PDB file of C-alpha atoms in Angstrom:
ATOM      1  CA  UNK A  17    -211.042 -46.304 -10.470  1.00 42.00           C
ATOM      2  CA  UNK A  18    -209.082 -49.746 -10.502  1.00 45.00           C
ATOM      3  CA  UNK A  19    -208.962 -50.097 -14.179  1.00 39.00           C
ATOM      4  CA  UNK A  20    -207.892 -46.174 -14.586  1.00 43.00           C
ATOM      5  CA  UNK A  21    -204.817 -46.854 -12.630  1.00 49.00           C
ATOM      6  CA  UNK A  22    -204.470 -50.152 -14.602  1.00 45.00           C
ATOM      7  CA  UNK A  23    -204.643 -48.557 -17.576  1.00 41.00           C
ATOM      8  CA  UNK A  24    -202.226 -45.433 -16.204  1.00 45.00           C
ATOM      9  CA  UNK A  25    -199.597 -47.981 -15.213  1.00 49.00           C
ATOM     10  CA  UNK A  26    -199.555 -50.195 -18.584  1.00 43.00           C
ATOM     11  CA  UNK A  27    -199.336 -46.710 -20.544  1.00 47.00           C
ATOM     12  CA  UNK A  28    -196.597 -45.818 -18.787  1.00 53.00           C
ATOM     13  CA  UNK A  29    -195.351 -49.282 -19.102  1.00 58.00           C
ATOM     14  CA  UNK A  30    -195.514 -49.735 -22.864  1.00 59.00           C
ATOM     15  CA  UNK A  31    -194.468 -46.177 -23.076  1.00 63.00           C
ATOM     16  CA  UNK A  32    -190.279 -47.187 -23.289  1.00 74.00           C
ATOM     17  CA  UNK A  33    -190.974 -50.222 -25.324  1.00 75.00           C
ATOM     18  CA  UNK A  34    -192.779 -48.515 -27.870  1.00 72.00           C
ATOM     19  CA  UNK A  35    -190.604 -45.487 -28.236  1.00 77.00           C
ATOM     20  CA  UNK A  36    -187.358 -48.138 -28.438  1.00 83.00           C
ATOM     21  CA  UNK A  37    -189.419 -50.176 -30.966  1.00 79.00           C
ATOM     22  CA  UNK A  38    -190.185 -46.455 -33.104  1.00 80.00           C
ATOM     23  CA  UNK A  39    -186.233 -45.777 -32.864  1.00 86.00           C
ATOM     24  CA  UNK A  40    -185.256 -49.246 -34.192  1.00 88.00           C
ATOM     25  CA  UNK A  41    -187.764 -49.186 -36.886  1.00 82.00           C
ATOM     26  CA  UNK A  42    -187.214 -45.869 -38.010  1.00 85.00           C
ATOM     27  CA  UNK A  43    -183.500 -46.218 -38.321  1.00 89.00           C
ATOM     28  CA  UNK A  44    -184.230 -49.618 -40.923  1.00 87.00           C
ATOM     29  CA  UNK A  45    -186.039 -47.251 -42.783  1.00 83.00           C
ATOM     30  CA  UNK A  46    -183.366 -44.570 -43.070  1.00 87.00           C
ATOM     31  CA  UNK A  47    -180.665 -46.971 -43.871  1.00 87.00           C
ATOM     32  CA  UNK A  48    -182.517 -49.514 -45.817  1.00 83.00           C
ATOM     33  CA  UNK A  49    -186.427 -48.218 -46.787  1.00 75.00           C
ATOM     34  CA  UNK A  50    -186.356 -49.051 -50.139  1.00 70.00           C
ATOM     35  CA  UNK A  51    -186.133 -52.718 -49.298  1.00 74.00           C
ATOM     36  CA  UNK A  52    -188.202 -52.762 -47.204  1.00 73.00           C
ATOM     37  CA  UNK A  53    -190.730 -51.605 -50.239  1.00 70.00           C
ATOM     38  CA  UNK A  54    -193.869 -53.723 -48.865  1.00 74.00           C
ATOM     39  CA  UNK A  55    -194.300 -52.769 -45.542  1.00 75.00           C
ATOM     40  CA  UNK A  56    -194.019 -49.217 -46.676  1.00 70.00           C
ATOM     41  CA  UNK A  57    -196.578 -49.820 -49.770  1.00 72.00           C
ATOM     42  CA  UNK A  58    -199.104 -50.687 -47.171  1.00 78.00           C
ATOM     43  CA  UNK A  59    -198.506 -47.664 -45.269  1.00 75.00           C
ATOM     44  CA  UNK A  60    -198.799 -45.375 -48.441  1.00 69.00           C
ATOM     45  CA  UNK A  61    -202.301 -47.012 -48.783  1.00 77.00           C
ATOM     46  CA  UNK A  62    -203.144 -47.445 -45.256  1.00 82.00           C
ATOM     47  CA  UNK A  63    -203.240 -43.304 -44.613  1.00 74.00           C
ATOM     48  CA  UNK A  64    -205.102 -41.983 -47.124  1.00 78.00           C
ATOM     49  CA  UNK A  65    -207.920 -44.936 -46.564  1.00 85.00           C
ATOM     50  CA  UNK A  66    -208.078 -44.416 -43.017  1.00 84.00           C
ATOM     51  CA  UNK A  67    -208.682 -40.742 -43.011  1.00 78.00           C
ATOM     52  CA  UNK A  68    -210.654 -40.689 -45.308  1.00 83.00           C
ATOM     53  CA  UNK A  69    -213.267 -43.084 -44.490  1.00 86.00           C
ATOM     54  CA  UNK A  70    -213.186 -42.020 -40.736  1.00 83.00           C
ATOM     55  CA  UNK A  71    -213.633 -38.308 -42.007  1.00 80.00           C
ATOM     56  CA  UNK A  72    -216.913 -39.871 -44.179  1.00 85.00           C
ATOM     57  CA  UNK A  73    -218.241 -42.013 -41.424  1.00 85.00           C
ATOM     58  CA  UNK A  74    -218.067 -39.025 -39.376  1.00 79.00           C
ATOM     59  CA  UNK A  75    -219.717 -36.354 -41.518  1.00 77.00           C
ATOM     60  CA  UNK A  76    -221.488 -37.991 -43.406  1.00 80.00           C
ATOM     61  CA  UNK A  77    -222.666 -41.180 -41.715  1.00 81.00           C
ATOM     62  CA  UNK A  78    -223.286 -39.182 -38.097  1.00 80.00           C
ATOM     63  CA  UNK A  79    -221.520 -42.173 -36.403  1.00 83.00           C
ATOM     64  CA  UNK A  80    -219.121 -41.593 -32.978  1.00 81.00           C
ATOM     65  CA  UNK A  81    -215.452 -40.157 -33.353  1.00 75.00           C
ATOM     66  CA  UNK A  82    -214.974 -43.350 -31.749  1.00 77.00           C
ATOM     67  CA  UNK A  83    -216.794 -45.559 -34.635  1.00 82.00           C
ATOM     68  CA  UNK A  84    -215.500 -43.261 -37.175  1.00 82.00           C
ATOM     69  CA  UNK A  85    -211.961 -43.909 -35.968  1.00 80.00           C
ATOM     70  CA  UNK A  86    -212.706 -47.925 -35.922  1.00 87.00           C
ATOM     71  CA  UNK A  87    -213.984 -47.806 -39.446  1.00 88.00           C
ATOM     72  CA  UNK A  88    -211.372 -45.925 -40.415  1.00 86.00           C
ATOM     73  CA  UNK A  89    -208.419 -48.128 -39.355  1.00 87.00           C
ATOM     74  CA  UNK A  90    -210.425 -51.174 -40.792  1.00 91.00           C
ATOM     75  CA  UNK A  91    -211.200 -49.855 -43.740  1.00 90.00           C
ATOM     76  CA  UNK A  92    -207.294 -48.502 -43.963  1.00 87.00           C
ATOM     77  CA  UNK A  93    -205.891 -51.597 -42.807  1.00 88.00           C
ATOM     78  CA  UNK A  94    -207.762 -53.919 -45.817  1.00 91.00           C
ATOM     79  CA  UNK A  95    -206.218 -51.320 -47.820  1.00 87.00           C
ATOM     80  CA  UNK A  96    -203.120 -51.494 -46.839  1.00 84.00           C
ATOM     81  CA  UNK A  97    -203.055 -54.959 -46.625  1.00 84.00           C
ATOM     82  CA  UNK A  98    -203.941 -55.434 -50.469  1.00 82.00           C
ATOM     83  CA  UNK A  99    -201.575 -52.566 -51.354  1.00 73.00           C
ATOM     84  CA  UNK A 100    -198.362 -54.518 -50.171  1.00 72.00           C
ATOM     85  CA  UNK A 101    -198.521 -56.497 -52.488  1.00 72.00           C
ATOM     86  CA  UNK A 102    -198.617 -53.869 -55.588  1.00 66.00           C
ATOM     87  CA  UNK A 103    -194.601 -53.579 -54.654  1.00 63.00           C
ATOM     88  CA  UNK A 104    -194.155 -52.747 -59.123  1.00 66.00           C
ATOM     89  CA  UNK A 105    -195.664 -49.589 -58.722  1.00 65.00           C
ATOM     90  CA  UNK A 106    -194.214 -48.711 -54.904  1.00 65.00           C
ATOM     91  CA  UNK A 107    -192.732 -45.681 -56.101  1.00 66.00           C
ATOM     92  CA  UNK A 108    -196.042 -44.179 -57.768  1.00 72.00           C
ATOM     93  CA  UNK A 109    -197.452 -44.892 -54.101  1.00 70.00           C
ATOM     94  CA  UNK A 110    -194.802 -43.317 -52.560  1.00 70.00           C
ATOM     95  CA  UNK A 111    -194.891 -40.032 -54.331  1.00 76.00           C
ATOM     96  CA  UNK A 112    -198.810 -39.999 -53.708  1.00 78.00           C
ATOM     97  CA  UNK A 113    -197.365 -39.941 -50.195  1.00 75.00           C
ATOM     98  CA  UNK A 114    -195.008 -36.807 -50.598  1.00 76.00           C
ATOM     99  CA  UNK A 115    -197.550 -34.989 -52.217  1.00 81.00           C
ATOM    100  CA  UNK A 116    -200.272 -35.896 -49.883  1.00 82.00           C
ATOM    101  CA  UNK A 117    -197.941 -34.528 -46.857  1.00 76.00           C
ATOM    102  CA  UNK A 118    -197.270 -31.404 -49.224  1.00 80.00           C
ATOM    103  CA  UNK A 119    -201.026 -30.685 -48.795  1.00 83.00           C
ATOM    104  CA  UNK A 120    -201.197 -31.496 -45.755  1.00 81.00           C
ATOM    105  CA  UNK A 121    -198.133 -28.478 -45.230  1.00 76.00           C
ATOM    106  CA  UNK A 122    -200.277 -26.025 -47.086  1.00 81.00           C
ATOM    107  CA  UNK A 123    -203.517 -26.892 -45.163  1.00 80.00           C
ATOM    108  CA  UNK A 124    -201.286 -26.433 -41.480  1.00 77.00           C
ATOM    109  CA  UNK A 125    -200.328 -23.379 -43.498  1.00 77.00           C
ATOM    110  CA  UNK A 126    -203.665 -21.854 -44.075  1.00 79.00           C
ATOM    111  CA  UNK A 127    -205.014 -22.818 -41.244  1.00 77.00           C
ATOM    112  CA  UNK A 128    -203.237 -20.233 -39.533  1.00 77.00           C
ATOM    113  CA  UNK A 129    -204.972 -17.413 -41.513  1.00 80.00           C
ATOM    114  CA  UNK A 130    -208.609 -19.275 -41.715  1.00 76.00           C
ATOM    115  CA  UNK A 131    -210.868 -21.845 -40.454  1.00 78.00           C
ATOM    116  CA  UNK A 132    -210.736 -25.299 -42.586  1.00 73.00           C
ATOM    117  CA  UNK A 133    -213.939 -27.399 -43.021  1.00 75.00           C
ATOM    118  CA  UNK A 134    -212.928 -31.216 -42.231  1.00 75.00           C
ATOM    119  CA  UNK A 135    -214.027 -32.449 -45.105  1.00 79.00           C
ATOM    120  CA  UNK A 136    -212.114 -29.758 -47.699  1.00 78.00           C
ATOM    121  CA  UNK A 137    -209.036 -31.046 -45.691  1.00 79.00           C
ATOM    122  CA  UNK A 138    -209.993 -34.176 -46.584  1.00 81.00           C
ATOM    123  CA  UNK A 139    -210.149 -33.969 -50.441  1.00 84.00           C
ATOM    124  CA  UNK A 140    -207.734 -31.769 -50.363  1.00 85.00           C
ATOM    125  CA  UNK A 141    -205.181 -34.421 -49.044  1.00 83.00           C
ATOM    126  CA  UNK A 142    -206.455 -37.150 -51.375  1.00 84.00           C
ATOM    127  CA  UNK A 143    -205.749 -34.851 -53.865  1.00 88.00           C
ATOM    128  CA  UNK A 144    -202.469 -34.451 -53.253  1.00 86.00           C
ATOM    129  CA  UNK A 145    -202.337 -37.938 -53.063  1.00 86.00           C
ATOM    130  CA  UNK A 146    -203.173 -38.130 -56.772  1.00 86.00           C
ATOM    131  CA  UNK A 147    -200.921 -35.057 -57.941  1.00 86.00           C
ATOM    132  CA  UNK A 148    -197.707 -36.917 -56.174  1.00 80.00           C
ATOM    133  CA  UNK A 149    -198.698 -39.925 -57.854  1.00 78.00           C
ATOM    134  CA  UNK A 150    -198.769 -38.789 -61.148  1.00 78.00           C
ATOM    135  CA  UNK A 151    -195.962 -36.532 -61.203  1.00 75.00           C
ATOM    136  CA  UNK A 152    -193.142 -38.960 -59.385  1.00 68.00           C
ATOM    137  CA  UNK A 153    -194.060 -42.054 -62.347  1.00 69.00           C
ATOM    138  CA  UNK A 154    -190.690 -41.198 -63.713  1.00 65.00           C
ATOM    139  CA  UNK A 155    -188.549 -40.774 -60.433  1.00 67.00           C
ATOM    140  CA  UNK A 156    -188.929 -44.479 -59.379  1.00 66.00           C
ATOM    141  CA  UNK A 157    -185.361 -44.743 -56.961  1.00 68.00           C
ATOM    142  CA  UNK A 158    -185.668 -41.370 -56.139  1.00 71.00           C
ATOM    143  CA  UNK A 159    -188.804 -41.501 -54.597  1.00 72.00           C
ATOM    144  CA  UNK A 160    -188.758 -44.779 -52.550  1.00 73.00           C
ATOM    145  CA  UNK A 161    -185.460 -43.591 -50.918  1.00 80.00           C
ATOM    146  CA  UNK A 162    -186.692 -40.259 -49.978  1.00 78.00           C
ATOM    147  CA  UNK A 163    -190.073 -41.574 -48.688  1.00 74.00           C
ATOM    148  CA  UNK A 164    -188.403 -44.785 -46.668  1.00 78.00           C
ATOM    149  CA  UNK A 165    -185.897 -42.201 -45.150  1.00 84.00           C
ATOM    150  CA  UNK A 166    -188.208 -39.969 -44.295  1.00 81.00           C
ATOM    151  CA  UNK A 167    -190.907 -42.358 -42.782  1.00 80.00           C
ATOM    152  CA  UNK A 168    -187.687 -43.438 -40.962  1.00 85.00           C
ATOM    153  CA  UNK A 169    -186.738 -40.397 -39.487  1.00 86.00           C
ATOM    154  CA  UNK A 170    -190.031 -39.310 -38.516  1.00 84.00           C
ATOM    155  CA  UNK A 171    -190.541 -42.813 -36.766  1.00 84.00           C
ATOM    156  CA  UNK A 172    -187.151 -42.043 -35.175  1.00 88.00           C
ATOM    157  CA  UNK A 173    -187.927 -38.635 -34.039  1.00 87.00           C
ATOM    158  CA  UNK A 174    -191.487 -39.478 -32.358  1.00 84.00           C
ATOM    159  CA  UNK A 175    -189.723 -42.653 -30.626  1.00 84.00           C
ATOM    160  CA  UNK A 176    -187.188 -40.449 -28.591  1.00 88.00           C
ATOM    161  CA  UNK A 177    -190.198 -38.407 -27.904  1.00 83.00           C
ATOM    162  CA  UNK A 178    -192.052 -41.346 -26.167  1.00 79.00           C
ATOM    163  CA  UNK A 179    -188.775 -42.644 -24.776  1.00 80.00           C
ATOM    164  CA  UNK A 180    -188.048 -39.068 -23.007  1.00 78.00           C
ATOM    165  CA  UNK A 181    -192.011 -37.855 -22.141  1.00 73.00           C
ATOM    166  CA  UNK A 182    -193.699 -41.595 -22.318  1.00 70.00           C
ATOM    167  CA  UNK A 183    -196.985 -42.208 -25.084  1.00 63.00           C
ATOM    168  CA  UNK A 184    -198.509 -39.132 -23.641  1.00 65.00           C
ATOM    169  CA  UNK A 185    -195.650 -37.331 -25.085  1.00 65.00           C
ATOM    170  CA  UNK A 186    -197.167 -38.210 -28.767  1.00 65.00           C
ATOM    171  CA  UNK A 187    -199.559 -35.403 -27.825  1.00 67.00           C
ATOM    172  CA  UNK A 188    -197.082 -32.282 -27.913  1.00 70.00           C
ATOM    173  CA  UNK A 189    -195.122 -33.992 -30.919  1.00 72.00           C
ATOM    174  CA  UNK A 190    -194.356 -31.893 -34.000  1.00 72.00           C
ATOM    175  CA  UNK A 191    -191.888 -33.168 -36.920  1.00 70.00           C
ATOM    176  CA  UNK A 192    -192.139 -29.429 -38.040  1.00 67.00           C
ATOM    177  CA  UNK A 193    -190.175 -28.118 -34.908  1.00 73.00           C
ATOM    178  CA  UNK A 194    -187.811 -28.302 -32.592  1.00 78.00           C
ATOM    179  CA  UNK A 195    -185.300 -30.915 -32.369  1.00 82.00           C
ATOM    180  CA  UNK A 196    -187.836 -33.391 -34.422  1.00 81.00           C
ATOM    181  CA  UNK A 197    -187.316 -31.471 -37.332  1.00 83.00           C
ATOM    182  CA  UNK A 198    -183.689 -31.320 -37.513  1.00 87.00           C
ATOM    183  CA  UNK A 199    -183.792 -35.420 -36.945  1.00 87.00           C
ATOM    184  CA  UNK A 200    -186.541 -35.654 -39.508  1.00 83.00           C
ATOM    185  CA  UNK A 201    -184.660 -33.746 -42.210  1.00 85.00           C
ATOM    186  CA  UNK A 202    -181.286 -35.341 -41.381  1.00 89.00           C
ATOM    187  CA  UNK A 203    -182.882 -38.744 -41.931  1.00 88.00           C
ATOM    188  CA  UNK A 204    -184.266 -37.869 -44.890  1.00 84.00           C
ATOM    189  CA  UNK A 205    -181.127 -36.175 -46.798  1.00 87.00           C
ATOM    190  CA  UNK A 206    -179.304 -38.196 -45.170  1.00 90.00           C
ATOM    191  CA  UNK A 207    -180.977 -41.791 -45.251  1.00 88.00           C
ATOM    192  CA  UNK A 208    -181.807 -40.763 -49.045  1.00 84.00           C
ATOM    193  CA  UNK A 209    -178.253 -40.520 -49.758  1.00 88.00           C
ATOM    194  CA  UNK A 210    -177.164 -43.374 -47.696  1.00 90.00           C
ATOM    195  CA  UNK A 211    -179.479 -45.556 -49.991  1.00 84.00           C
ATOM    196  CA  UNK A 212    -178.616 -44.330 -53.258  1.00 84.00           C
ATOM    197  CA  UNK A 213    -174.905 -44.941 -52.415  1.00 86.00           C
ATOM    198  CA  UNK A 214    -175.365 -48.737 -51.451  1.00 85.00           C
ATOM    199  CA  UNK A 215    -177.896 -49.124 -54.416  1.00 81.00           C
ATOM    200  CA  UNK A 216    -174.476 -47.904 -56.959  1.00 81.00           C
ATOM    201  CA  UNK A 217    -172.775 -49.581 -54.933  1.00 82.00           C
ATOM    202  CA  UNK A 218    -174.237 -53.042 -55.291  1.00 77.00           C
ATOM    203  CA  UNK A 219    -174.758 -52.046 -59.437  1.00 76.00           C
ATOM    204  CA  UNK A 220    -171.028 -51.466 -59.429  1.00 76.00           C
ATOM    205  CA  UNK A 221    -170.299 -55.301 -58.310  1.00 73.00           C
ATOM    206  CA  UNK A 222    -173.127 -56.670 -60.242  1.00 70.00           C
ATOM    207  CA  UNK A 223    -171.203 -55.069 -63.562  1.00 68.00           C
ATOM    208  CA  UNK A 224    -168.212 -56.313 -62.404  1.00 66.00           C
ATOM    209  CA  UNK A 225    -169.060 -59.587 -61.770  1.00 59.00           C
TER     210      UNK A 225
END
């Protein structure tokens, strides 16, 4: 029982840190995501990996939730660490993104009326992935200040969640609800706005310099 209360005291612990280091990362990303393109590049790739080879390994390969989950962050973070460097394309990423968390919108949607096999939730979000991908080629600035802004405010809105409730607070969080949502879509109009005002701003000196 030593290590459980070892374990109970570093959780609560790491449970301020991590919600201060959510809040300062997630207000970077409102006010300045699109610079900070590679980091969020090897997010973009990082999800879509991840659940989807956990979701294989799990179905498919019988392994543990546990192995599944292991193979699944491996396997997401190679991904995403090849994918920060693709920075050219970011916004084609990005939009993969959006429409990936459109799906997965619809699926919380449907699930609500009937039961959703695992793995159609899992195409279906890859596929939504693709449809994102290909219809945001032509919104480049658009699209990497609405994703970074909205990475950033959900980052924001789960790190006063751990800072009030501590990590186990992660558990009850919803972006959809509540107070989260209202920071989530404030960030996201907000931070999107912010960003395409400093990037005509700096175009405006550049032309008349």
């Amino acid at each position: 029982m030593a290590w459980e209360e070892e374990m109970v005291d570093l959780v609560g612990t790491l449970g301020p840190v991590v919600g201060f280091l959510l809040i300062i990362f997630g207000i970077a990303l409102t006010l300045f995501g699109s610079r900070l393109t590679p980091i969020l590049v090897g997010l973009a790739f990082f999800l879509p990996f991840a659940i989807t080879t956990a979701v294989i390994c799990e179905a498919f390969l019988n392994m543990s939730q546990d192995q599944s989950l292991w193979a699944g962050l491996l396997v997401g973070g190679l991904a995403g660490a090849c994918g920060s460097t693709l920075t050219k394309h970011a916004h084609v990423v990005f939009g993969g993104v959006l429409g990936m968390t459109a799906a997965a919108i619809l699926l919380a949607i449907a699930e609500q009326f009937f039961e959703l096999n695992i793995i159609v939730a899992a195409i279906s979000l890859d596929i939504g992935f693709i449809i994102g991908a290909k219809y945001t080629r032509g919104l480049k600035d658009a699209v990497q200040f609405v994703a970074g802004a909205g990475l950033g405010g959900f980052c924001l809105a789960a790190g006063i969640t751990v800072r009030r409730a501590g990590l186990e607070g992660l558990s009850d969080f919803d972006a959809r609800t509540g107070e989260s949502a209202i920071i989530f879509a404030a960030c996201m109009l907000g931070g999107a706005l912010f960003q395409q005002w400093m990037a005509d701003r700096g175009k405006e000196e550049e032309h008349d310099a």
